mmCIF file of C-alpha atoms and ligand atoms in Angstrom:
data_model
loop_
_atom_site.group_PDB
_atom_site.id
_atom_site.type_symbol
_atom_site.label_atom_id
_atom_site.label_comp_id
_atom_site.label_asym_id
_atom_site.label_seq_id
_atom_site.Cartn_x
_atom_site.Cartn_y
_atom_site.Cartn_z
ATOM 1 C CA MET K 24 16.659 1.321 -14.420
ATOM 2 C CA ALA K 25 20.117 1.367 -14.161
ATOM 3 C CA GLY K 26 22.368 2.915 -11.469
ATOM 4 C CA ASN K 27 24.667 2.175 -8.952
ATOM 5 C CA SER K 28 24.243 -1.022 -7.279
ATOM 6 C CA VAL K 29 25.405 0.272 -3.844
ATOM 7 C CA ARG K 30 27.879 -2.955 -2.801
ATOM 8 C CA ALA K 31 29.004 -2.642 0.862
ATOM 9 C CA HIS K 32 32.970 -2.712 1.435
ATOM 10 C CA ILE K 33 33.044 -5.315 3.971
ATOM 11 C CA ASP K 34 36.642 -5.408 5.181
ATOM 12 C CA LEU K 35 38.082 -8.513 6.762
ATOM 13 C CA ARG K 36 40.079 -6.782 8.769
ATOM 14 C CA ASP K 37 37.543 -6.276 10.815
ATOM 15 C CA PRO K 38 37.048 -8.751 13.545
ATOM 16 C CA ALA K 39 33.180 -8.448 13.478
ATOM 17 C CA TRP K 40 33.036 -9.203 9.432
ATOM 18 C CA ARG K 41 36.043 -11.755 9.778
ATOM 19 C CA ALA K 42 34.145 -13.739 12.823
ATOM 20 C CA VAL K 43 31.329 -14.390 10.224
ATOM 21 C CA ALA K 44 33.498 -15.373 6.935
ATOM 22 C CA GLY K 45 32.805 -18.913 5.291
ATOM 23 C CA PRO K 46 30.833 -20.328 2.628
ATOM 24 C CA ARG K 47 27.258 -19.533 2.455
ATOM 25 C CA THR K 48 24.017 -20.655 0.540
ATOM 26 C CA VAL K 49 21.975 -17.711 -0.778
ATOM 27 C CA LEU K 50 18.254 -19.016 -1.143
ATOM 28 C CA LEU K 51 16.692 -16.806 -3.748
ATOM 29 C CA ALA K 52 13.182 -16.021 -3.546
ATOM 30 C CA SER K 53 10.965 -15.763 -6.920
ATOM 31 C CA PRO K 54 9.367 -13.679 -7.476
ATOM 32 C CA ARG K 55 10.787 -10.796 -6.177
ATOM 33 C CA SER K 56 11.235 -7.567 -6.579
ATOM 34 C CA PHE K 57 9.657 -5.245 -9.211
ATOM 35 C CA CYS K 58 5.811 -6.178 -10.076
ATOM 36 C CA ALA K 59 4.220 -4.987 -13.175
ATOM 37 C CA GLY K 60 2.394 -1.830 -11.691
ATOM 38 C CA VAL K 61 6.196 -0.501 -10.168
ATOM 39 C CA ASP K 62 7.561 -1.062 -13.590
ATOM 40 C CA ARG K 63 4.983 0.754 -15.491
ATOM 41 C CA ALA K 64 5.349 3.648 -13.035
ATOM 42 C CA ILE K 65 8.622 4.036 -13.097
ATOM 43 C CA ASP K 66 9.028 3.623 -16.921
ATOM 44 C CA THR K 67 6.257 6.297 -17.229
ATOM 45 C CA VAL K 68 8.332 8.748 -15.156
ATOM 46 C CA GLU K 69 11.403 7.911 -17.266
ATOM 47 C CA GLU K 70 9.746 7.996 -20.773
ATOM 48 C CA LEU K 71 8.333 11.710 -19.797
ATOM 49 C CA LEU K 72 11.852 13.026 -19.029
ATOM 50 C CA ARG K 73 13.092 11.552 -22.260
ATOM 51 C CA ARG K 74 10.296 13.014 -24.146
ATOM 52 C CA ARG K 75 10.020 16.218 -22.347
ATOM 53 C CA GLY K 76 12.875 16.895 -20.574
ATOM 54 C CA ALA K 77 13.292 17.865 -16.701
ATOM 55 C CA PRO K 78 11.840 18.963 -14.884
ATOM 56 C CA VAL K 79 9.147 15.786 -14.199
ATOM 57 C CA TYR K 80 6.497 16.922 -11.137
ATOM 58 C CA VAL K 81 5.518 13.775 -9.584
ATOM 59 C CA ARG K 82 2.899 13.853 -6.488
ATOM 60 C CA LYS K 83 4.783 11.884 -3.617
ATOM 61 C CA GLN K 84 7.026 9.326 -4.026
ATOM 62 C CA ILE K 85 6.287 7.323 -7.636
ATOM 63 C CA VAL K 86 6.788 3.894 -5.770
ATOM 64 C CA HIS K 87 8.156 3.656 -2.247
ATOM 65 C CA ASN K 88 11.878 2.932 -2.607
ATOM 66 C CA VAL K 89 14.516 5.265 -1.762
ATOM 67 C CA HIS K 90 16.479 4.212 -4.841
ATOM 68 C CA VAL K 91 14.042 4.331 -7.241
ATOM 69 C CA VAL K 92 13.286 7.690 -5.915
ATOM 70 C CA GLY K 93 17.213 9.052 -5.706
ATOM 71 C CA GLU K 94 17.759 7.862 -8.982
ATOM 72 C CA LEU K 95 14.798 9.512 -10.975
ATOM 73 C CA GLU K 96 15.416 12.759 -8.985
ATOM 74 C CA SER K 97 18.907 12.872 -10.315
ATOM 75 C CA ARG K 98 18.109 12.483 -13.673
ATOM 76 C CA GLY K 99 15.345 15.435 -13.236
ATOM 77 C CA ALA K 100 12.293 13.731 -11.632
ATOM 78 C CA VAL K 101 10.800 16.712 -8.874
ATOM 79 C CA PHE K 102 8.663 14.958 -5.874
ATOM 80 C CA VAL K 103 6.083 16.976 -4.063
ATOM 81 C CA ASP K 104 4.264 16.223 -1.379
ATOM 82 C CA ASP K 105 1.843 19.395 -1.934
ATOM 83 C CA LEU K 106 0.393 20.289 -5.102
ATOM 84 C CA ALA K 107 0.738 23.783 -4.310
ATOM 85 C CA GLU K 108 4.738 23.126 -5.275
ATOM 86 C CA VAL K 109 3.608 22.203 -8.808
ATOM 87 C CA PRO K 110 3.737 25.395 -11.212
ATOM 88 C CA ALA K 111 0.423 25.886 -13.034
ATOM 89 C CA GLY K 112 0.396 24.222 -16.201
ATOM 90 C CA SER K 113 3.051 21.616 -15.566
ATOM 91 C CA THR K 114 2.484 18.139 -15.771
ATOM 92 C CA LEU K 115 2.282 16.077 -12.993
ATOM 93 C CA VAL K 116 2.403 12.613 -12.130
ATOM 94 C CA PHE K 117 0.519 10.626 -9.788
ATOM 95 C CA SER K 118 2.087 7.852 -7.885
ATOM 96 C CA ALA K 119 1.634 3.989 -8.249
ATOM 97 C CA HIS K 120 -0.630 4.364 -4.851
ATOM 98 C CA GLY K 121 -3.594 6.217 -6.459
ATOM 99 C CA VAL K 122 -5.277 9.614 -5.173
ATOM 100 C CA SER K 123 -8.273 10.522 -4.069
ATOM 101 C CA PRO K 124 -11.114 12.292 -6.322
ATOM 102 C CA ALA K 125 -10.565 15.146 -3.952
ATOM 103 C CA VAL K 126 -6.698 15.207 -5.264
ATOM 104 C CA ARG K 127 -7.842 15.018 -8.436
ATOM 105 C CA ASP K 128 -9.854 17.964 -8.623
ATOM 106 C CA ALA K 129 -6.917 20.184 -7.060
ATOM 107 C CA ALA K 130 -4.929 19.029 -9.752
ATOM 108 C CA ALA K 131 -7.440 20.186 -12.709
ATOM 109 C CA GLU K 132 -8.136 23.302 -10.459
ATOM 110 C CA ARG K 133 -4.402 24.155 -10.753
ATOM 111 C CA GLY K 134 -4.925 23.653 -14.467
ATOM 112 C CA LEU K 135 -2.051 20.905 -14.343
ATOM 113 C CA GLU K 136 -2.033 18.043 -16.869
ATOM 114 C CA VAL K 137 -2.232 14.609 -14.922
ATOM 115 C CA VAL K 138 -0.358 11.502 -16.123
ATOM 116 C CA ASP K 139 -1.495 8.942 -13.885
ATOM 117 C CA ALA K 140 0.807 6.115 -12.990
ATOM 118 C CA THR K 141 -1.633 4.441 -10.679
ATOM 119 C CA CYS K 142 -1.467 0.625 -10.801
ATOM 120 C CA PRO K 143 -4.345 -0.539 -12.528
ATOM 121 C CA LEU K 144 -4.901 -2.887 -9.612
ATOM 122 C CA VAL K 145 -5.212 -0.083 -7.469
ATOM 123 C CA THR K 146 -7.937 1.673 -9.700
ATOM 124 C CA LYS K 147 -10.044 -1.834 -9.561
ATOM 125 C CA VAL K 148 -10.151 -1.172 -5.701
ATOM 126 C CA HIS K 149 -11.070 2.547 -6.259
ATOM 127 C CA ALA K 150 -13.800 1.332 -8.662
ATOM 128 C CA GLU K 151 -15.105 -1.187 -6.351
ATOM 129 C CA ALA K 152 -15.069 1.317 -3.435
ATOM 130 C CA ARG K 153 -17.444 3.742 -5.611
ATOM 131 C CA ARG K 154 -20.027 0.779 -6.396
ATOM 132 C CA PHE K 155 -19.938 -0.503 -3.024
ATOM 133 C CA ALA K 156 -20.885 2.904 -1.476
ATOM 134 C CA ALA K 157 -23.351 3.570 -4.531
ATOM 135 C CA ARG K 158 -25.558 0.456 -4.252
ATOM 136 C CA GLY K 159 -25.901 1.948 -0.101
ATOM 137 C CA ASP K 160 -23.245 -0.304 1.895
ATOM 138 C CA THR K 161 -20.742 0.755 4.608
ATOM 139 C CA VAL K 162 -17.458 0.090 3.073
ATOM 140 C CA ILE K 163 -14.866 -1.602 5.202
ATOM 141 C CA LEU K 164 -11.379 -0.827 4.005
ATOM 142 C CA ILE K 165 -8.936 -3.146 5.515
ATOM 143 C CA GLY K 166 -5.718 -1.450 5.660
ATOM 144 C CA HIS K 167 -2.853 0.968 7.291
ATOM 145 C CA ALA K 168 -4.172 4.390 8.603
ATOM 146 C CA GLY K 169 -1.967 6.931 6.565
ATOM 147 C CA HIS K 170 -0.622 4.935 3.784
ATOM 148 C CA GLU K 171 -1.005 6.514 0.731
ATOM 149 C CA GLU K 172 -3.001 3.977 -1.035
ATOM 150 C CA VAL K 173 -5.512 3.743 1.712
ATOM 151 C CA GLU K 174 -5.987 7.579 1.507
ATOM 152 C CA GLY K 175 -7.172 7.485 -1.857
ATOM 153 C CA THR K 176 -9.293 4.549 -1.769
ATOM 154 C CA LEU K 177 -10.712 6.217 1.500
ATOM 155 C CA GLY K 178 -11.394 9.506 -0.879
ATOM 156 C CA GLU K 179 -13.882 7.741 -2.943
ATOM 157 C CA ALA K 180 -16.541 7.501 -0.035
ATOM 158 C CA PRO K 181 -15.681 8.950 2.713
ATOM 159 C CA GLN K 182 -18.989 9.351 4.202
ATOM 160 C CA ARG K 183 -19.237 5.747 3.755
ATOM 161 C CA THR K 184 -15.968 4.246 4.531
ATOM 162 C CA LEU K 185 -14.486 3.158 7.553
ATOM 163 C CA LEU K 186 -11.074 1.896 7.968
ATOM 164 C CA VAL K 187 -10.311 -1.043 10.158
ATOM 165 C CA GLN K 188 -6.382 -2.393 10.740
ATOM 166 C CA SER K 189 -6.774 -5.855 12.495
ATOM 167 C CA ALA K 190 -9.189 -8.671 13.495
ATOM 168 C CA ALA K 191 -9.230 -6.843 17.085
ATOM 169 C CA GLU K 192 -10.906 -3.708 15.412
ATOM 170 C CA VAL K 193 -14.144 -5.447 14.195
ATOM 171 C CA ALA K 194 -15.887 -5.129 17.304
ATOM 172 C CA THR K 195 -15.461 -1.907 17.612
ATOM 173 C CA LEU K 196 -17.251 -0.624 14.390
ATOM 174 C CA ASP K 197 -20.075 1.629 14.343
ATOM 175 C CA VAL K 198 -22.451 0.534 11.415
ATOM 176 C CA PRO K 199 -25.647 2.049 10.773
ATOM 177 C CA ASP K 200 -27.247 -0.886 8.742
ATOM 178 C CA PRO K 201 -25.119 -4.593 9.455
ATOM 179 C CA SER K 202 -26.954 -5.984 7.053
ATOM 180 C CA ARG K 203 -25.167 -3.815 4.494
ATOM 181 C CA VAL K 204 -21.859 -4.188 4.456
ATOM 182 C CA SER K 205 -18.966 -4.435 2.137
ATOM 183 C CA TYR K 206 -15.134 -4.890 2.585
ATOM 184 C CA LEU K 207 -12.192 -3.989 0.414
ATOM 185 C CA THR K 208 -8.415 -4.426 1.038
ATOM 186 C CA GLN K 209 -5.112 -2.453 0.693
ATOM 187 C CA THR K 210 -3.580 -4.264 -2.362
ATOM 188 C CA THR K 211 -0.334 -5.141 0.033
ATOM 189 C CA LEU K 212 -1.228 -6.483 3.076
ATOM 190 C CA ALA K 213 -0.138 -10.037 4.196
ATOM 191 C CA VAL K 214 -2.773 -12.730 2.958
ATOM 192 C CA ASP K 215 -3.076 -14.473 6.137
ATOM 193 C CA GLU K 216 -3.964 -11.238 8.455
ATOM 194 C CA THR K 217 -6.037 -10.154 5.829
ATOM 195 C CA ALA K 218 -8.086 -13.569 5.778
ATOM 196 C CA GLU K 219 -8.164 -13.715 9.801
ATOM 197 C CA VAL K 220 -10.115 -9.997 9.490
ATOM 198 C CA ILE K 221 -12.359 -10.824 6.894
ATOM 199 C CA ALA K 222 -13.360 -14.054 9.090
ATOM 200 C CA ALA K 223 -13.714 -11.427 11.914
ATOM 201 C CA LEU K 224 -16.039 -9.052 9.843
ATOM 202 C CA ARG K 225 -17.934 -12.054 8.333
ATOM 203 C CA GLU K 226 -18.768 -13.052 11.935
ATOM 204 C CA ARG K 227 -19.823 -9.793 12.644
ATOM 205 C CA PHE K 228 -21.762 -8.969 9.655
ATOM 206 C CA PRO K 229 -22.764 -12.448 8.147
ATOM 207 C CA GLN K 230 -24.208 -10.647 4.915
ATOM 208 C CA LEU K 231 -20.891 -9.405 4.118
ATOM 209 C CA ARG K 232 -19.951 -8.611 0.831
ATOM 210 C CA GLY K 233 -16.696 -8.546 -1.185
ATOM 211 C CA PRO K 234 -15.022 -7.859 -4.239
ATOM 212 C CA ALA K 235 -15.193 -10.417 -6.718
ATOM 213 C CA SER K 236 -11.586 -10.964 -7.093
ATOM 214 C CA GLU K 237 -8.982 -10.318 -4.265
ATOM 215 C CA ASP K 238 -7.842 -7.066 -3.653
ATOM 216 C CA ILE K 239 -4.411 -8.254 -2.315
ATOM 217 C CA CYS K 240 -2.699 -8.436 -5.785
ATOM 218 C CA TYR K 241 -0.911 -11.028 -7.310
ATOM 219 C CA ALA K 242 2.740 -9.566 -6.580
ATOM 220 C CA THR K 243 1.987 -9.195 -3.123
ATOM 221 C CA THR K 244 0.507 -12.769 -2.978
ATOM 222 C CA ASN K 245 3.336 -13.925 -5.011
ATOM 223 C CA ARG K 246 6.176 -12.692 -3.081
ATOM 224 C CA GLN K 247 4.352 -14.041 0.053
ATOM 225 C CA ASP K 248 4.206 -17.284 -0.957
ATOM 226 C CA ALA K 249 8.017 -17.292 -2.091
ATOM 227 C CA LEU K 250 9.031 -15.891 0.978
ATOM 228 C CA ARG K 251 7.553 -18.800 3.175
ATOM 229 C CA VAL K 252 9.653 -21.160 0.930
ATOM 230 C CA ILE K 253 12.802 -19.774 1.535
ATOM 231 C CA ALA K 254 12.115 -18.784 5.189
ATOM 232 C CA GLU K 255 11.276 -22.583 5.928
ATOM 233 C CA GLU K 256 15.191 -23.474 4.919
ATOM 234 C CA ALA K 257 16.824 -20.364 5.816
ATOM 235 C CA ASP K 258 18.490 -19.358 8.805
ATOM 236 C CA LEU K 259 18.079 -15.949 8.376
ATOM 237 C CA VAL K 260 15.940 -13.821 5.785
ATOM 238 C CA LEU K 261 16.874 -10.368 4.107
ATOM 239 C CA VAL K 262 14.486 -8.275 2.853
ATOM 240 C CA VAL K 263 15.649 -5.426 0.227
ATOM 241 C CA GLY K 264 13.180 -2.377 0.243
ATOM 242 C CA SER K 265 12.154 0.415 2.270
ATOM 243 C CA SER K 266 10.900 1.320 5.812
ATOM 244 C CA ASN K 267 7.738 3.080 4.162
ATOM 245 C CA SER K 268 7.064 -0.188 1.858
ATOM 246 C CA SER K 269 4.118 -1.967 2.893
ATOM 247 C CA ASN K 270 4.650 -5.174 0.642
ATOM 248 C CA SER K 271 8.242 -5.354 1.649
ATOM 249 C CA VAL K 272 7.509 -4.682 5.504
ATOM 250 C CA ARG K 273 4.784 -7.470 5.313
ATOM 251 C CA LEU K 274 7.646 -9.845 3.687
ATOM 252 C CA ILE K 275 9.680 -9.226 7.262
ATOM 253 C CA GLU K 276 6.745 -9.920 9.393
ATOM 254 C CA LEU K 277 5.734 -12.937 7.863
ATOM 255 C CA ALA K 278 9.220 -14.605 7.878
ATOM 256 C CA ARG K 279 9.335 -13.762 11.533
ATOM 257 C CA ARG K 280 6.081 -15.566 11.922
ATOM 258 C CA CYS K 281 7.484 -18.456 10.244
ATOM 259 C CA GLY K 282 9.829 -18.220 12.895
ATOM 260 C CA THR K 283 12.769 -17.274 10.822
ATOM 261 C CA PRO K 284 14.694 -14.175 11.964
ATOM 262 C CA ALA K 285 14.801 -11.499 9.322
ATOM 263 C CA GLU K 286 15.977 -8.030 8.664
ATOM 264 C CA ARG K 287 14.967 -5.463 6.013
ATOM 265 C CA ILE K 288 17.841 -3.374 4.185
ATOM 266 C CA ASP K 289 17.513 -0.920 1.649
ATOM 267 C CA ASP K 290 20.769 -1.929 0.294
ATOM 268 C CA ALA K 291 23.886 -3.798 0.842
ATOM 269 C CA GLY K 292 25.458 -1.247 2.825
ATOM 270 C CA GLU K 293 23.096 -1.863 5.530
ATOM 271 C CA LEU K 294 24.334 -5.281 6.018
ATOM 272 C CA ARG K 295 25.578 -6.042 9.715
ATOM 273 C CA PRO K 296 27.468 -9.071 10.601
ATOM 274 C CA GLN K 297 25.831 -9.875 13.900
ATOM 275 C CA TRP K 298 22.772 -10.860 11.717
ATOM 276 C CA LEU K 299 25.244 -13.310 9.615
ATOM 277 C CA GLU K 300 26.363 -14.985 12.851
ATOM 278 C CA GLY K 301 25.511 -18.696 12.626
ATOM 279 C CA ALA K 302 23.609 -17.826 9.547
ATOM 280 C CA ARG K 303 24.757 -20.792 6.656
ATOM 281 C CA VAL K 304 21.729 -20.753 4.525
ATOM 282 C CA VAL K 305 20.653 -16.801 4.111
ATOM 283 C CA GLY K 306 17.145 -16.417 2.545
ATOM 284 C CA LEU K 307 16.922 -13.109 0.194
ATOM 285 C CA THR K 308 13.901 -11.560 -1.684
ATOM 286 C CA ALA K 309 13.241 -7.643 -2.459
ATOM 287 C CA GLY K 310 9.640 -6.066 -2.225
ATOM 288 C CA ALA K 311 7.974 -4.977 -5.134
ATOM 289 C CA SER K 312 9.562 -1.589 -5.510
ATOM 290 C CA ALA K 313 13.038 -2.682 -4.912
ATOM 291 C CA PRO K 314 15.242 -2.840 -7.795
ATOM 292 C CA PRO K 315 16.816 -6.068 -8.841
ATOM 293 C CA ARG K 316 20.009 -4.896 -9.111
ATOM 294 C CA LEU K 317 20.341 -4.082 -5.040
ATOM 295 C CA VAL K 318 19.713 -7.978 -4.621
ATOM 296 C CA ASP K 319 22.704 -8.405 -6.935
ATOM 297 C CA ALA K 320 24.688 -6.335 -4.932
ATOM 298 C CA VAL K 321 23.798 -8.180 -1.810
ATOM 299 C CA ILE K 322 24.559 -11.526 -3.176
ATOM 300 C CA ASP K 323 28.057 -9.937 -4.151
ATOM 301 C CA THR K 324 28.786 -8.683 -0.793
ATOM 302 C CA LEU K 325 28.154 -11.852 0.716
ATOM 303 C CA GLY K 326 30.556 -13.191 -1.473
ATOM 304 C CA ALA K 327 33.573 -11.172 0.083
ATOM 305 C CA LEU K 328 33.000 -13.067 3.146
ATOM 306 C CA GLY K 329 33.849 -16.335 1.630
ATOM 307 C CA PRO K 330 32.498 -18.441 -1.598
ATOM 308 C CA VAL K 331 28.586 -18.225 -2.145
ATOM 309 C CA ARG K 332 26.429 -20.699 -3.751
ATOM 310 C CA VAL K 333 23.065 -19.317 -5.170
ATOM 311 C CA ALA K 334 19.758 -21.376 -5.482
ATOM 312 C CA GLN K 335 16.754 -19.696 -6.738
ATOM 313 C CA ARG K 336 12.845 -21.041 -5.221
ATOM 314 C CA GLU K 337 10.604 -20.333 -7.566
ATOM 315 C CA THR K 338 7.000 -20.374 -6.912
ATOM 316 C CA ALA K 339 5.019 -18.429 -9.155
ATOM 317 C CA HIS K 340 6.394 -17.392 -12.401
ATOM 318 C CA GLU K 341 5.134 -13.625 -13.721
ATOM 319 C CA THR K 342 4.406 -12.466 -17.324
ATOM 320 C CA ILE K 343 1.803 -9.883 -16.296
ATOM 321 C CA ARG K 344 2.687 -6.081 -17.817
ATOM 322 C CA PHE K 345 0.753 -3.438 -17.755
ATOM 323 C CA THR K 346 0.248 -1.005 -20.729
ATOM 324 C CA LEU K 347 1.969 2.695 -20.479
ATOM 325 C CA PRO K 348 -0.318 6.094 -19.941
ATOM 326 C CA SER K 349 -0.969 6.944 -23.839
ATOM 327 C CA VAL K 350 0.420 10.061 -23.385
ATOM 328 C CA THR K 351 4.072 8.511 -23.389
ATOM 329 C CA ARG K 352 3.420 5.946 -26.196
ATOM 330 C CA HIS K 353 1.751 8.608 -28.514
HETATM 331 O O1 10E H 4 4.119 0.935 0.468
HETATM 332 P P1 10E H 4 3.374 -0.198 -0.584
HETATM 333 O O2 10E H 4 3.864 -2.199 -0.636
HETATM 334 O O3 10E H 4 1.905 0.000 -1.154
HETATM 335 O O4 10E H 4 4.185 0.455 -2.254
HETATM 336 P P2 10E H 4 5.536 0.131 -2.882
HETATM 337 O O5 10E H 4 5.912 1.512 -3.635
HETATM 338 O O6 10E H 4 6.583 0.046 -2.066
HETATM 339 O O7 10E H 4 5.137 -1.013 -3.607
HETATM 340 C C1 10E H 4 4.427 -0.867 -4.821
HETATM 341 C C2 10E H 4 3.234 -1.310 -4.139
HETATM 342 C C3 10E H 4 2.141 -0.271 -4.528
HETATM 343 C C4 10E H 4 2.369 1.156 -5.437
HETATM 344 C C5 10E H 4 1.020 -0.154 -3.735
HETATM 345 N N1 10E H 4 0.033 -0.834 -4.615
HETATM 346 FE FE1 SF4 H 5 0.205 -3.305 -8.822
HETATM 347 FE FE2 SF4 H 5 0.132 -5.036 -6.952
HETATM 348 FE FE3 SF4 H 5 2.661 -3.951 -7.723
HETATM 349 FE FE4 SF4 H 5 0.742 -2.560 -6.291
HETATM 350 S S1 SF4 H 5 1.801 -4.139 -5.663
HETATM 351 S S2 SF4 H 5 1.952 -1.818 -7.622
HETATM 352 S S3 SF4 H 5 -1.023 -3.238 -6.795
HETATM 353 S S4 SF4 H 5 0.664 -4.895 -9.270
#
């Protein structure tokens, strides 16, 4: 995805910036930035714009990033919160976070042609929710209330699913049959915190069953592993990502749990001189929905303060790609 790199203007005549001028090392976490599900979702909207022209309607933000959304908007994507805003007969893209069956039904009722950009790894969690509920279990979904992915997953079996947000909440769960309980998780949670919640669930429900493979996805896990490595070496960690991006916010929290000061920025324009006081080694990463060019712009901007040595810490190599929805391929 092209677009403005949002390089911040740093004026060294400003004493606050002058005070933090000097050489720095930037430790780049790898993997960082776009995951396969985000690439697929953005490519889907871009391909529809190319093939069909504007407008292309998208339910909610295609991914949780202000720059991605702003750029697609400037090219003719129209993001809506409510299906009633979409003219009958139009094409509607479902965002990468997925939707509940009720939303699918509402789209069908309005006669909309749906192009589903839900990440296949979110779809996998939906399938598990249906399977666990169908075998008669109470499904405990570990996740954050109000998040679009959670609302979609909860909607698969709303009568049988309970949301739990922390280990402390496990004690408050009211379950009809404690011997028939399964858990699922949101895909973008902190791996360490989620393990605590699962341990609390297992303690309370010894017959607890879970998914065959982790619901926290490969991209979330890899970005957290890479973050831990740079947080150990850095004086400050910067995470590029938007405030409503769950996986980006988890990276900030994890850096802080590692004992390293950390700040989230939407772009280089949000850098603040006070964060850089005494920060000679800056760890830099980006959430799965943040474009790589925004990371480059942060490095450029730090370069305005003095020479920057960039070193990468790679903890995994990602090659996974997802096929685009068929309507954008034929
Ligand atoms: O808020 P999230 O981290 O869930 O979403 P995001 O759009 O920032 O990143 C992509 C992650 C998705 C689509 C959820 N699996
Ligand atoms: Fe898919 Fe994981 Fe990316 Fe979410 S964070 S879109 S589940 S790959």
